[in-house]
CSV table of C-alpha atoms in Angstrom, one decimal:
chain,number,residue,atom,x,y,z
H,113,HIS,CA,-32.1,-11.7,-8.6
H,114,GLY,CA,-34.3,-10.3,-5.9
H,115,ALA,CA,-31.5,-10.3,-3.3
H,116,ILE,CA,-31.6,-8.0,-0.2
H,117,LEU,CA,-30.4,-4.5,-1.0
H,118,GLU,CA,-30.1,-5.3,-4.7
H,119,PRO,CA,-30.7,-2.2,-6.8
H,120,GLN,CA,-33.1,-2.4,-9.7
H,121,GLY,CA,-32.2,-1.0,-13.1
H,122,LYS,CA,-29.0,0.6,-12.1
H,123,ILE,CA,-25.5,0.0,-10.6
H,124,ILE,CA,-24.8,1.8,-7.3
H,125,ASN,CA,-21.3,3.1,-6.4
H,126,GLY,CA,-19.4,3.8,-3.2
H,127,ALA,CA,-16.0,4.6,-1.9
H,128,GLY,CA,-13.5,4.2,1.0
H,129,GLN,CA,-11.6,3.6,2.9
H,130,ASP,CA,-11.4,6.4,5.4
H,131,GLN,CA,-13.5,9.6,5.9
H,132,ALA,CA,-11.1,11.9,4.1
H,133,SER,CA,-10.8,9.8,0.9
H,134,TYR,CA,-14.5,9.2,0.9
H,135,MET,CA,-15.2,13.0,0.9
H,136,ASN,CA,-12.7,13.5,-1.9
H,137,TYR,CA,-14.6,10.9,-4.0
H,138,TRP,CA,-17.9,12.5,-3.0
H,139,ASN,CA,-16.8,15.9,-4.3
H,140,VAL,CA,-15.7,14.5,-7.7
H,141,MET,CA,-19.1,12.9,-8.3
H,142,HIS,CA,-22.0,15.0,-9.9
H,143,THR,CA,-24.8,16.1,-7.6
H,144,GLN,CA,-27.2,13.5,-8.9
H,145,ASP,CA,-24.6,10.7,-8.7
H,146,LYS,CA,-23.2,11.0,-5.2
H,147,PRO,CA,-22.1,7.6,-3.8
H,148,LEU,CA,-24.7,5.5,-2.0
H,149,ILE,CA,-22.2,3.1,-0.3
H,150,TYR,CA,-19.7,4.0,2.4
H,151,MET,CA,-16.9,1.5,2.8
H,152,THR,CA,-15.5,0.7,6.3
H,153,TYR,CA,-13.9,-2.1,8.3
H,154,ILE,CA,-13.9,-3.7,11.7
H,155,ASN,CA,-12.2,-6.7,13.3
H,156,LEU,CA,-14.8,-8.9,15.1
H,157,ARG,CA,-12.5,-8.8,18.2
H,158,ASP,CA,-12.9,-5.1,18.4
H,159,ALA,CA,-16.7,-5.1,18.4
H,160,THR,CA,-18.5,-3.3,21.2
H,161,SER,CA,-22.3,-2.6,21.5
H,162,ASP,CA,-21.6,1.0,20.5
H,163,TRP,CA,-19.0,0.4,17.8
H,164,THR,CA,-21.1,2.1,15.1
H,165,ASP,CA,-21.4,5.4,16.9
H,166,GLY,CA,-18.5,6.9,15.0
H,167,LEU,CA,-19.7,5.3,11.7
H,168,LYS,CA,-23.2,6.8,12.2
H,169,ALA,CA,-21.7,10.2,12.7
H,170,ASN,CA,-19.7,9.9,9.4
H,171,LEU,CA,-22.8,8.7,7.5
H,172,MET,CA,-24.7,11.7,8.6
H,173,LEU,CA,-22.1,14.3,7.5
H,174,ASN,CA,-23.4,14.6,3.9
H,175,GLY,CA,-27.1,14.8,4.6
H,176,LYS,CA,-27.9,12.0,2.1
H,177,PHE,CA,-29.0,8.4,2.8
H,178,GLN,CA,-26.0,6.1,2.6
H,179,ILE,CA,-25.5,2.4,3.1
H,180,PRO,CA,-22.3,1.2,4.9
H,181,GLN,CA,-20.4,-1.6,3.3
H,182,ILE,CA,-18.6,-3.3,6.3
H,183,GLY,CA,-15.5,-5.5,6.0
H,184,LEU,CA,-15.7,-7.8,9.0
H,185,ALA,CA,-12.3,-9.4,9.7
H,186,LEU,CA,-11.8,-12.7,11.4
H,187,THR,CA,-8.0,-12.4,11.4
H,188,VAL,CA,-5.3,-9.8,11.4
H,189,ASP,CA,-4.5,-8.6,7.9
H,190,GLY,CA,-0.9,-9.6,7.0
H,191,THR,CA,-0.6,-12.1,10.0
H,192,PRO,CA,-2.3,-15.3,8.7
H,193,SER,CA,-1.4,-17.1,12.0
H,194,ALA,CA,-3.9,-14.8,13.8
H,195,HIS,CA,-7.0,-16.1,12.0
H,196,PHE,CA,-9.7,-17.1,14.4
H,197,GLU,CA,-12.6,-18.2,12.2
H,198,GLN,CA,-12.4,-21.6,13.8
H,199,ASP,CA,-13.2,-20.2,17.2
H,200,VAL,CA,-16.1,-18.1,15.7
H,201,ALA,CA,-17.5,-21.3,14.2
H,202,ALA,CA,-17.2,-23.0,17.6
H,203,GLY,CA,-19.3,-20.4,19.3
H,204,LEU,CA,-16.4,-18.8,21.3
H,205,TYR,CA,-17.2,-15.3,19.8
H,206,ASP,CA,-20.9,-15.3,20.1
H,207,ASP,CA,-20.7,-12.4,22.6
H,208,LYS,CA,-18.7,-10.4,20.0
H,209,ILE,CA,-21.1,-11.3,17.2
H,210,THR,CA,-24.0,-10.1,19.4
H,211,MET,CA,-22.2,-6.8,20.1
H,212,PHE,CA,-21.4,-6.4,16.4
H,213,ILE,CA,-25.1,-6.9,15.6
H,214,ASP,CA,-26.1,-4.6,18.4
H,215,GLY,CA,-24.1,-1.9,16.6
H,216,LEU,CA,-25.8,-2.7,13.3
H,217,GLU,CA,-29.2,-2.4,14.9
H,218,SER,CA,-28.4,0.9,16.5
H,219,LEU,CA,-27.5,2.3,13.0
H,220,ALA,CA,-31.2,1.8,12.1
H,221,ILE,CA,-30.2,1.7,8.4
H,222,PRO,CA,-29.4,-1.2,6.0
H,223,ALA,CA,-25.9,-2.5,5.5
H,224,TYR,CA,-23.7,-4.8,3.5
H,225,VAL,CA,-21.4,-7.0,5.5
H,226,ARG,CA,-18.4,-8.7,3.9
H,227,ILE,CA,-17.9,-11.6,6.4
H,228,GLY,CA,-14.2,-12.6,6.4
H,229,TYR,CA,-13.5,-10.7,3.3
H,230,GLU,CA,-11.0,-12.0,0.8
H,231,PHE,CA,-11.8,-15.5,2.2
H,232,ASN,CA,-9.3,-17.2,0.0
H,233,GLY,CA,-6.3,-15.0,0.7
H,234,THR,CA,-4.6,-17.6,2.9
H,235,ALA,CA,-1.2,-15.8,2.6
H,236,TRP,CA,-2.4,-12.8,4.5
H,237,ASN,CA,-5.5,-13.9,6.4
H,238,GLY,CA,-5.1,-17.7,7.0
H,239,TYR,CA,-8.7,-18.7,6.6
H,240,GLU,CA,-9.4,-22.4,6.1
H,241,PRO,CA,-12.3,-23.6,4.1
H,242,VAL,CA,-14.4,-25.6,6.5
H,243,PRO,CA,-14.2,-23.4,9.6
H,244,TYR,CA,-14.6,-20.3,7.4
H,245,LYS,CA,-17.8,-21.6,6.0
H,246,ASN,CA,-19.1,-22.5,9.4
H,247,ALA,CA,-18.1,-19.1,10.8
H,248,PHE,CA,-19.9,-17.4,7.9
H,249,ILE,CA,-23.0,-19.5,8.6
H,250,ARG,CA,-23.0,-18.8,12.3
H,251,ILE,CA,-22.7,-15.0,11.9
H,252,THR,CA,-25.4,-15.0,9.2
H,253,ASN,CA,-27.8,-16.9,11.3
H,254,MET,CA,-27.3,-14.6,14.2
H,255,ILE,CA,-27.8,-11.5,12.0
H,256,ARG,CA,-31.0,-13.0,10.5
H,257,ALA,CA,-32.4,-13.9,13.9
H,258,ARG,CA,-32.5,-10.1,14.6
H,259,LYS,CA,-34.5,-9.5,11.4
H,260,LEU,CA,-32.3,-6.6,10.3
H,261,GLU,CA,-32.0,-5.4,6.7
H,262,ILE,CA,-28.4,-6.7,6.4
H,263,ALA,CA,-27.0,-8.3,3.2
H,264,THR,CA,-24.3,-10.9,3.7
H,265,VAL,CA,-21.5,-10.6,1.2
H,266,TRP,CA,-19.0,-13.4,0.2
H,267,ASN,CA,-15.8,-11.7,-1.0
H,268,PHE,CA,-13.2,-13.4,-3.3
H,269,SER,CA,-9.7,-12.2,-4.0
H,270,LEU,CA,-8.1,-12.6,-7.4
H,271,ASP,CA,-4.6,-12.2,-6.1
H,272,VAL,CA,-4.3,-15.8,-5.0
H,273,GLY,CA,-4.0,-17.2,-8.5
H,274,ALA,CA,-5.5,-20.1,-10.3
H,275,ASN,CA,-4.4,-22.9,-8.0
H,276,MET,CA,-7.4,-23.1,-5.8
H,277,ASN,CA,-11.1,-23.8,-6.0
H,278,TYR,CA,-12.9,-20.8,-4.4
H,279,MET,CA,-16.1,-22.8,-4.1
H,280,ASP,CA,-14.4,-24.8,-1.4
H,281,TYR,CA,-15.1,-21.7,0.8
H,282,TYR,CA,-18.7,-21.3,-0.3
H,283,PRO,CA,-21.2,-21.3,2.7
H,284,GLY,CA,-24.1,-22.0,0.4
H,285,ASP,CA,-26.8,-20.1,-1.4
H,286,ALA,CA,-29.0,-20.0,1.7
H,287,TYR,CA,-26.5,-18.0,3.7
H,288,VAL,CA,-25.0,-15.7,1.0
H,289,ASP,CA,-26.9,-12.7,-0.3
H,290,TRP,CA,-24.3,-11.2,-2.6
H,291,TRP,CA,-21.1,-12.5,-4.2
H,292,ALA,CA,-18.1,-10.0,-4.4
H,293,ILE,CA,-14.8,-9.8,-6.1
H,294,ASN,CA,-12.0,-7.3,-5.7
H,295,LEU,CA,-10.4,-5.8,-8.9
H,296,PHE,CA,-7.0,-4.1,-8.6
H,297,SER,CA,-4.6,-4.8,-11.4
H,298,ALA,CA,-5.5,-4.1,-15.0
H,299,THR,CA,-5.1,-7.8,-15.7
H,300,HIS,CA,-7.9,-8.6,-13.3
H,301,MET,CA,-10.6,-7.4,-15.7
H,302,SER,CA,-9.5,-9.9,-18.4
H,303,ASP,CA,-8.5,-12.7,-16.0
H,304,PRO,CA,-10.4,-16.0,-16.9
H,305,ILE,CA,-11.0,-16.5,-13.2
H,306,SER,CA,-12.8,-13.3,-12.8
H,307,GLN,CA,-14.9,-14.1,-15.8
H,308,SER,CA,-15.7,-17.6,-14.4
H,309,PHE,CA,-16.6,-16.1,-11.0
H,310,LEU,CA,-19.1,-13.7,-12.6
H,311,ASP,CA,-20.6,-16.4,-14.7
H,312,ASN,CA,-20.9,-18.7,-11.7
H,313,ALA,CA,-22.6,-15.9,-9.7
H,314,GLY,CA,-25.2,-15.8,-12.5
H,315,VAL,CA,-25.7,-19.6,-12.2
H,316,HIS,CA,-26.3,-19.2,-8.4
H,317,HIS,CA,-28.6,-16.2,-9.1
H,318,LYS,CA,-26.6,-13.8,-6.9
H,319,PRO,CA,-25.8,-10.1,-7.6
H,320,VAL,CA,-22.1,-9.2,-7.6
H,321,MET,CA,-20.4,-6.3,-5.8
H,322,LEU,CA,-16.9,-5.2,-6.7
H,323,GLY,CA,-16.0,-5.1,-3.0
H,324,GLU,CA,-12.8,-3.1,-3.4
H,325,THR,CA,-11.3,-1.7,-6.5
H,326,THR,CA,-8.4,0.6,-7.3
H,327,PRO,CA,-6.0,1.1,-10.2
H,328,ARG,CA,-3.0,-0.7,-8.6
H,329,PHE,CA,0.5,0.1,-9.9
H,330,LEU,CA,-0.8,3.1,-11.9
H,331,PHE,CA,-1.0,6.9,-11.3
H,332,VAL,CA,-4.0,9.0,-12.1
H,333,GLN,CA,-1.6,11.9,-12.8
H,334,ASN,CA,-0.8,10.2,-16.1
H,335,GLY,CA,-4.3,11.1,-17.3
H,336,GLN,CA,-5.5,9.5,-20.6
H,337,GLN,CA,-2.8,6.8,-20.5
H,338,THR,CA,-4.0,5.6,-17.1
H,339,TRP,CA,-7.6,5.9,-18.2
H,340,ASN,CA,-6.9,3.7,-21.2
H,341,GLN,CA,-4.9,1.2,-19.1
H,342,TRP,CA,-7.3,0.7,-16.2
H,343,PHE,CA,-10.5,2.7,-16.1
H,344,SER,CA,-11.7,2.0,-19.6
H,345,PRO,CA,-11.4,-1.8,-19.1
H,346,PHE,CA,-12.9,-1.4,-15.6
H,347,PHE,CA,-16.1,0.2,-16.9
H,348,THR,CA,-16.2,-2.3,-19.8
H,349,PHE,CA,-16.1,-5.1,-17.3
H,350,ILE,CA,-19.0,-3.6,-15.4
H,351,HIS,CA,-21.1,-3.2,-18.6
H,352,THR,CA,-20.2,-6.7,-19.8
H,353,TYR,CA,-21.6,-8.5,-16.7
H,354,PRO,CA,-25.2,-7.8,-15.7
H,355,GLU,CA,-24.5,-9.5,-12.4
H,356,VAL,CA,-22.5,-6.5,-11.3
H,357,LYS,CA,-24.8,-4.3,-9.3
H,358,ALA,CA,-22.4,-2.3,-7.1
H,359,PHE,CA,-18.8,-1.2,-6.8
H,360,CYS,CA,-16.7,0.5,-4.1
H,361,TYR,CA,-13.7,2.5,-5.2
H,362,ILE,CA,-10.6,3.2,-3.0
H,363,ASP,CA,-9.7,6.8,-3.6
H,364,TRP,CA,-6.2,6.7,-2.1
H,365,ASP,CA,-2.6,7.7,-2.6
H,366,TRP,CA,-1.2,4.2,-2.0
H,367,SER,CA,2.4,5.4,-2.6
H,368,GLN,CA,2.4,7.3,0.7
H,369,TYR,CA,2.4,4.1,2.7
H,370,GLU,CA,5.5,2.0,3.0
H,371,GLN,CA,3.8,-1.4,2.5
H,372,PHE,CA,2.0,-0.1,-0.6
H,373,LYS,CA,4.6,2.3,-2.0
H,374,ASP,CA,4.6,0.6,-5.4
H,375,CYS,CA,0.8,0.6,-5.7
H,376,GLY,CA,0.4,4.0,-7.3
H,377,ASP,CA,-2.0,6.9,-6.7
H,378,SER,CA,-5.8,6.3,-7.4
H,379,ARG,CA,-7.1,9.7,-6.2
H,380,LEU,CA,-9.6,10.8,-8.8
H,381,GLU,CA,-9.4,14.4,-7.6
H,382,MET,CA,-5.8,14.6,-8.7
H,383,ASN,CA,-6.5,14.5,-12.4
H,384,SER,CA,-9.4,16.5,-13.9
H,385,LEU,CA,-9.6,14.4,-17.0
H,386,ILE,CA,-9.9,11.1,-15.1
H,387,GLY,CA,-12.2,12.6,-12.5
H,388,GLY,CA,-14.4,14.0,-15.1
H,389,TYR,CA,-14.5,10.8,-17.2
H,390,PHE,CA,-15.2,8.8,-14.1
H,391,ALA,CA,-18.1,11.0,-12.9
H,392,ASN,CA,-19.6,11.0,-16.4
H,393,GLU,CA,-19.6,7.2,-16.5
H,394,MET,CA,-22.2,7.2,-13.7
H,395,TYR,CA,-24.8,8.3,-16.2
H,396,SER,CA,-24.2,5.0,-18.1
H,397,LEU,CA,-24.8,2.9,-15.0
H,398,GLN,CA,-28.4,4.1,-14.5
């Protein structure tokens, strides 16, 4: 599609969502298939001109070129009443946007930015279609004015269900470089909505990133059973849709966190069969 930071002839992979889990994922991958994308997050309200200093240090740890994939929040996750995209759209956060971009510029490397990720998750982020679109456009225009190699990413959540039109939140082809969808439950891979989203991305000539993905409600310790239930359909999904050009895996033990205690354990390093299969799949993505 010729989009900014779109790989040619291969699918790139990455991981998150903290330094420790990233390194665990890194160590599972074969030498020639180390992740290219490093997933991280920031709330726009927390942006300072030097906010990327710690991120840059993490990116340098492995001695290999890496591209950050940054989730830029315009709300407080889990507190929908805290959304402030309407104020962003009105120009009240221009100073924070400037500092956010200052940080990107100081990185001096390309980046993907998921602006207001999971835009349609009103139950946990509260975004409303019109101000969301206007906020996305405002941030995009300010990024592009600085002429940085930054790809804007429009990120959809499947967890909302079928009773909404995600295109109500679409800022427009001129402002969106990549589409993105998050895949968690095994059913997401066969969901007609995900299939429609991928097909629609093709119509709009946009590459697709799997912005966040993890085998929710499953445990890698179950080996082949979990591979058959989630990982095999996951890679089949990737191979089915040529629009998919990148994915970011969350290598975490979700069960250690009270709010996610039923979400399982996705750490590839905890099962040699799954870790080996997963690493070997990278060959098929070249």
